[in-house]
mmCIF file of C-alpha atoms in Angstrom:
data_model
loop_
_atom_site.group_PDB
_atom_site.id
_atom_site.type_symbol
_atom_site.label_atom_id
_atom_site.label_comp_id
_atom_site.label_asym_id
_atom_site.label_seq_id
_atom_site.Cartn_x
_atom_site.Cartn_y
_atom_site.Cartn_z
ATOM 1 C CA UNK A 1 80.526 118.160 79.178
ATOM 2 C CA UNK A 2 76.700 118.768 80.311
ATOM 3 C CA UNK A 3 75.730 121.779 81.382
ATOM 4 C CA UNK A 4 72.333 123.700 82.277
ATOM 5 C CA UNK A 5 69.453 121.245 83.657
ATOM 6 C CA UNK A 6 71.512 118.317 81.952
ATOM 7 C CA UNK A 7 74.196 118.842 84.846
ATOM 8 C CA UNK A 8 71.872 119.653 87.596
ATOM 9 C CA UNK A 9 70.735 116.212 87.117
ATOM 10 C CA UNK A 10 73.710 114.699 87.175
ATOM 11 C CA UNK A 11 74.530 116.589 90.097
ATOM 12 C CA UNK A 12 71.513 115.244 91.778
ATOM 13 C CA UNK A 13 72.192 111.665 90.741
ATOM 14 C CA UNK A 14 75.715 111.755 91.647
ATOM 15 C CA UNK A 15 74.630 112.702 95.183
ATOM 16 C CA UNK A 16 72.014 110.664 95.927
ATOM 17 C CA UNK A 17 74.888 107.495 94.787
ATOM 18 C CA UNK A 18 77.173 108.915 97.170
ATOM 19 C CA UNK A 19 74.509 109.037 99.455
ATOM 20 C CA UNK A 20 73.621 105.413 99.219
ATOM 21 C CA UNK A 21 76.365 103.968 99.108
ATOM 22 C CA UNK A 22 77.592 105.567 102.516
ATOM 23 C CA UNK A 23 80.612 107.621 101.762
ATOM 24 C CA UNK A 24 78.863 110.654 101.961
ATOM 25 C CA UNK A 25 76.323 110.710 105.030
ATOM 26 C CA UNK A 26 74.086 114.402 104.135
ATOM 27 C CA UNK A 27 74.150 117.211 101.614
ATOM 28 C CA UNK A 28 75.290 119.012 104.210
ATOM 29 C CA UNK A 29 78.350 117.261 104.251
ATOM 30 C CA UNK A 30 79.091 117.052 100.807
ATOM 31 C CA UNK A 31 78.247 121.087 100.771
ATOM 32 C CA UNK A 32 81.117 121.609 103.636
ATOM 33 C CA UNK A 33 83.586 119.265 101.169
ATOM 34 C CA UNK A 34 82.763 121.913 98.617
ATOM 35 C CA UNK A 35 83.595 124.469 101.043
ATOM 36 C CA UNK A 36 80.054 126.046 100.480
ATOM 37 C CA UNK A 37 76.630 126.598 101.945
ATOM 38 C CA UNK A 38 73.659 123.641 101.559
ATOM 39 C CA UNK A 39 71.656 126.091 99.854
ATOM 40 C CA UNK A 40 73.812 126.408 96.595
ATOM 41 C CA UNK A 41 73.940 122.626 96.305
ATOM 42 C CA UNK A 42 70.564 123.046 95.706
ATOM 43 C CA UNK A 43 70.881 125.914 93.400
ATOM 44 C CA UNK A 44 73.188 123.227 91.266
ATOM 45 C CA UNK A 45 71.115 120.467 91.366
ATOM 46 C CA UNK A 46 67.991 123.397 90.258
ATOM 47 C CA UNK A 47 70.308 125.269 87.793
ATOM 48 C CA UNK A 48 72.841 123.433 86.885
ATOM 49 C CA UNK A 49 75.583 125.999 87.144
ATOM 50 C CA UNK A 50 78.831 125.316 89.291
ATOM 51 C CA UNK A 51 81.498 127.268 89.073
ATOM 52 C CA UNK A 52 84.196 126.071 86.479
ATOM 53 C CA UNK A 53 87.075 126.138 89.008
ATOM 54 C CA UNK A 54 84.776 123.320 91.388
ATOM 55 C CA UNK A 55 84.476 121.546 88.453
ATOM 56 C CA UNK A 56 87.860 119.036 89.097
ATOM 57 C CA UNK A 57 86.812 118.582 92.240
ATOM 58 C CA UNK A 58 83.292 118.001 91.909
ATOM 59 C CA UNK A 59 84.459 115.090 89.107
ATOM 60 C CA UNK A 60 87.062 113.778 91.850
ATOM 61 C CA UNK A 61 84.689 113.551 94.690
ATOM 62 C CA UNK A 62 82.340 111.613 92.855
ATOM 63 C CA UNK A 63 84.510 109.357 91.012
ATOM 64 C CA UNK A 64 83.800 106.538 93.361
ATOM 65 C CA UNK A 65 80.302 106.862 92.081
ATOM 66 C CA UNK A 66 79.957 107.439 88.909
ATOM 67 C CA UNK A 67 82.725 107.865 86.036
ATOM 68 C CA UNK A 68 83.499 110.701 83.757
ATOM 69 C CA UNK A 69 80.713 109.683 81.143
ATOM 70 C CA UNK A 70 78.523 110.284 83.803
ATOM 71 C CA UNK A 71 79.937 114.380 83.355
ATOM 72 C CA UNK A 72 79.297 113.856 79.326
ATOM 73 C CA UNK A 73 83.107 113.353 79.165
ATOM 74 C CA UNK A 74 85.397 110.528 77.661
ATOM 75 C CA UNK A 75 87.265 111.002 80.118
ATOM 76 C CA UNK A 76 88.837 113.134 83.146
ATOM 77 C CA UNK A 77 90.706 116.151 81.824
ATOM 78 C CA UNK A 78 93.946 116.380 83.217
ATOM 79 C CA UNK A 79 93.444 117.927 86.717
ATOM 80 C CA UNK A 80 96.579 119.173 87.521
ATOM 81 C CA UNK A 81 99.390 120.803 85.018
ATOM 82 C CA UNK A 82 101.520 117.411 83.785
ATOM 83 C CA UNK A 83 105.067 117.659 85.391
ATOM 84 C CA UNK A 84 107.912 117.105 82.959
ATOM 85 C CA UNK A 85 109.577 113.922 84.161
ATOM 86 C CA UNK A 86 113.169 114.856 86.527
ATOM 87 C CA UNK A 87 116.370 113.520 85.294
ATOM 88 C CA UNK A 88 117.011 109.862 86.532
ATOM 89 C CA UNK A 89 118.364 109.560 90.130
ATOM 90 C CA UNK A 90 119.047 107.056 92.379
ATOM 91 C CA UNK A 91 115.485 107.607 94.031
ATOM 92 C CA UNK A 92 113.275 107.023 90.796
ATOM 93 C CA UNK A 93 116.457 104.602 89.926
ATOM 94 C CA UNK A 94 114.904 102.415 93.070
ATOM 95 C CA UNK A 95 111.137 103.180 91.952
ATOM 96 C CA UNK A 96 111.904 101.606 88.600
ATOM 97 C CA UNK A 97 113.562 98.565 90.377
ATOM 98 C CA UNK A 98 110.763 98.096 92.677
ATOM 99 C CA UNK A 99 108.009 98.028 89.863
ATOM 100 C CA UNK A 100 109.990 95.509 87.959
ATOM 101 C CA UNK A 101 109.721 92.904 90.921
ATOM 102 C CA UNK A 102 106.115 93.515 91.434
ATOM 103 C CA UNK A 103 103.793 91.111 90.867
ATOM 104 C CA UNK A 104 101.441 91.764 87.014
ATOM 105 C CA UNK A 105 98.471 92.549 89.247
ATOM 106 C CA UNK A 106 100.555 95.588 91.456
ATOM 107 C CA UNK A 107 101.935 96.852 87.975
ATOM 108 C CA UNK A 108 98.786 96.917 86.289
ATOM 109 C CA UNK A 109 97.238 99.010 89.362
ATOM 110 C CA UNK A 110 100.016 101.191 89.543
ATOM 111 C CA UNK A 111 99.804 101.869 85.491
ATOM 112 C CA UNK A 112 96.127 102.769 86.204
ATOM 113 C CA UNK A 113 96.667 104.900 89.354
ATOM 114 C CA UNK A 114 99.865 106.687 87.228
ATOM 115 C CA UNK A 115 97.510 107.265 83.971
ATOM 116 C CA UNK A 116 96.346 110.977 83.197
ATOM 117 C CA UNK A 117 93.193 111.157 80.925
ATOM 118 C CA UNK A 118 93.024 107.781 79.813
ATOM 119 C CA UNK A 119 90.005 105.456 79.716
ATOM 120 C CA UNK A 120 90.009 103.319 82.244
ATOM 121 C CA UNK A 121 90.418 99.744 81.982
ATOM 122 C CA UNK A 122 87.366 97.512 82.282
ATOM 123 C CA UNK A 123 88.161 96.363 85.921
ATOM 124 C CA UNK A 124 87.908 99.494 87.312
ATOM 125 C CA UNK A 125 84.548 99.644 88.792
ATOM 126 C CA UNK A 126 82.723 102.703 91.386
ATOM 127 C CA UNK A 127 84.719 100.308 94.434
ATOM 128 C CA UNK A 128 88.497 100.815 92.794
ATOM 129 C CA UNK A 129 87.325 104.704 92.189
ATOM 130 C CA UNK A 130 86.053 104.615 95.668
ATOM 131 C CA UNK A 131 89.374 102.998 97.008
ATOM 132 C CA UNK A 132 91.276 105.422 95.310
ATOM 133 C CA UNK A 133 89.665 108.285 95.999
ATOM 134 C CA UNK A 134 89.895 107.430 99.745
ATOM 135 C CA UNK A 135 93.825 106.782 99.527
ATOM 136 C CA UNK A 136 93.777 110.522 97.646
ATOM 137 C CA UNK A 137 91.507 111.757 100.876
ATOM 138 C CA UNK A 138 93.820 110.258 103.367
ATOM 139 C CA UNK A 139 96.897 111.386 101.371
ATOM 140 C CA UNK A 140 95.786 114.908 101.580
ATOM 141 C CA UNK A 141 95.139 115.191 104.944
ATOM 142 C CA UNK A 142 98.796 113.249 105.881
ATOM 143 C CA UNK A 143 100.246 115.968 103.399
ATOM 144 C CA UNK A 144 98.014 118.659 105.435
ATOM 145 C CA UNK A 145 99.187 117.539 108.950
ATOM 146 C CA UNK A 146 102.484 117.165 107.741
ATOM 147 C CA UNK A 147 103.450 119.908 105.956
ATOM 148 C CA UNK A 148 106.633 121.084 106.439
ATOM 149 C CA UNK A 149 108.000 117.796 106.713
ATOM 150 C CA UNK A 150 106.593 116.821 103.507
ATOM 151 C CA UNK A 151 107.745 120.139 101.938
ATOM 152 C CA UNK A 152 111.090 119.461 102.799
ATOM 153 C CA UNK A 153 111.311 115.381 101.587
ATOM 154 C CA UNK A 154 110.019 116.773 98.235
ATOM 155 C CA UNK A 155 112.102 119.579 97.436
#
């Protein structure tokens, strides 16, 4: 993982990616993502330092850009605490079905969208990050608008 002046780069070149290629429009905007002030996107870019809590985040928003070697990693630590797998049901009894009548191709996405820390394959470029990371964006806000009705299905 860089840190210091090493990350403050990275930062910078991160941004100015996301910048070009449209999905972000200002620093500004990328600052209210971050739920923070322009100014101390400047002070990482200068410094370097970001708090350790942003850090998933700040590797998520940007993985339409660049990947996590980009970070210094091999790979994404897990982001979110791994969830022992429920007892079979009907429900995940259908899931299974379903992804053994899938085409290769839809399989092959889904094992890369389902993967936790794992290199990613060769195919998947800064578009499929991109994609994916606006599915996750869209997701969240459903979820968001949704709430209790979502709370409820999942319980």
């Amino acid at each position: 993982m860089l840190s210091g002046k090493e990350l403050g780069l990275a930062i910078a070149q991160a941004i100015d990616k996301k910048l070009a290629l449209g999905t972000a429009r200002t620093k500004a905007e990328i600052a209210r993502h971050f739920e923070i002030k322009p100014p101390s996107i400047h002070d990482w870019i200068k410094k370097g330092s970001i708090s350790k809590d942003k850090l998933p985040e700040l590797w998520k928003y940007f993985s339409d850009v660049v990947g996590p070697e980009h970070w210094g990693l091999e790979y994404f630590p897990n982001q979110e605490a791994i969830k022992h797998p429920a007892p079979p049901n009907e429900e995940s009894g259908k899931v299974y079905d379903a992804y053994q009548v899938v085409t290769e191709e839809r399989r092959i996405v889904i094992d890369y969208l389902l993967s936790i820390g794992d290199t990613a394959p060769s195919w998947v470029d800064s578009d499929v990050r991109a994609y994916v990371s606006a599915m996750d964006e869209k997701a969240r806000k459903w979820i968001q608008s949704n709430k209790s009705a979502y709370k409820s299905k999942a319980s």
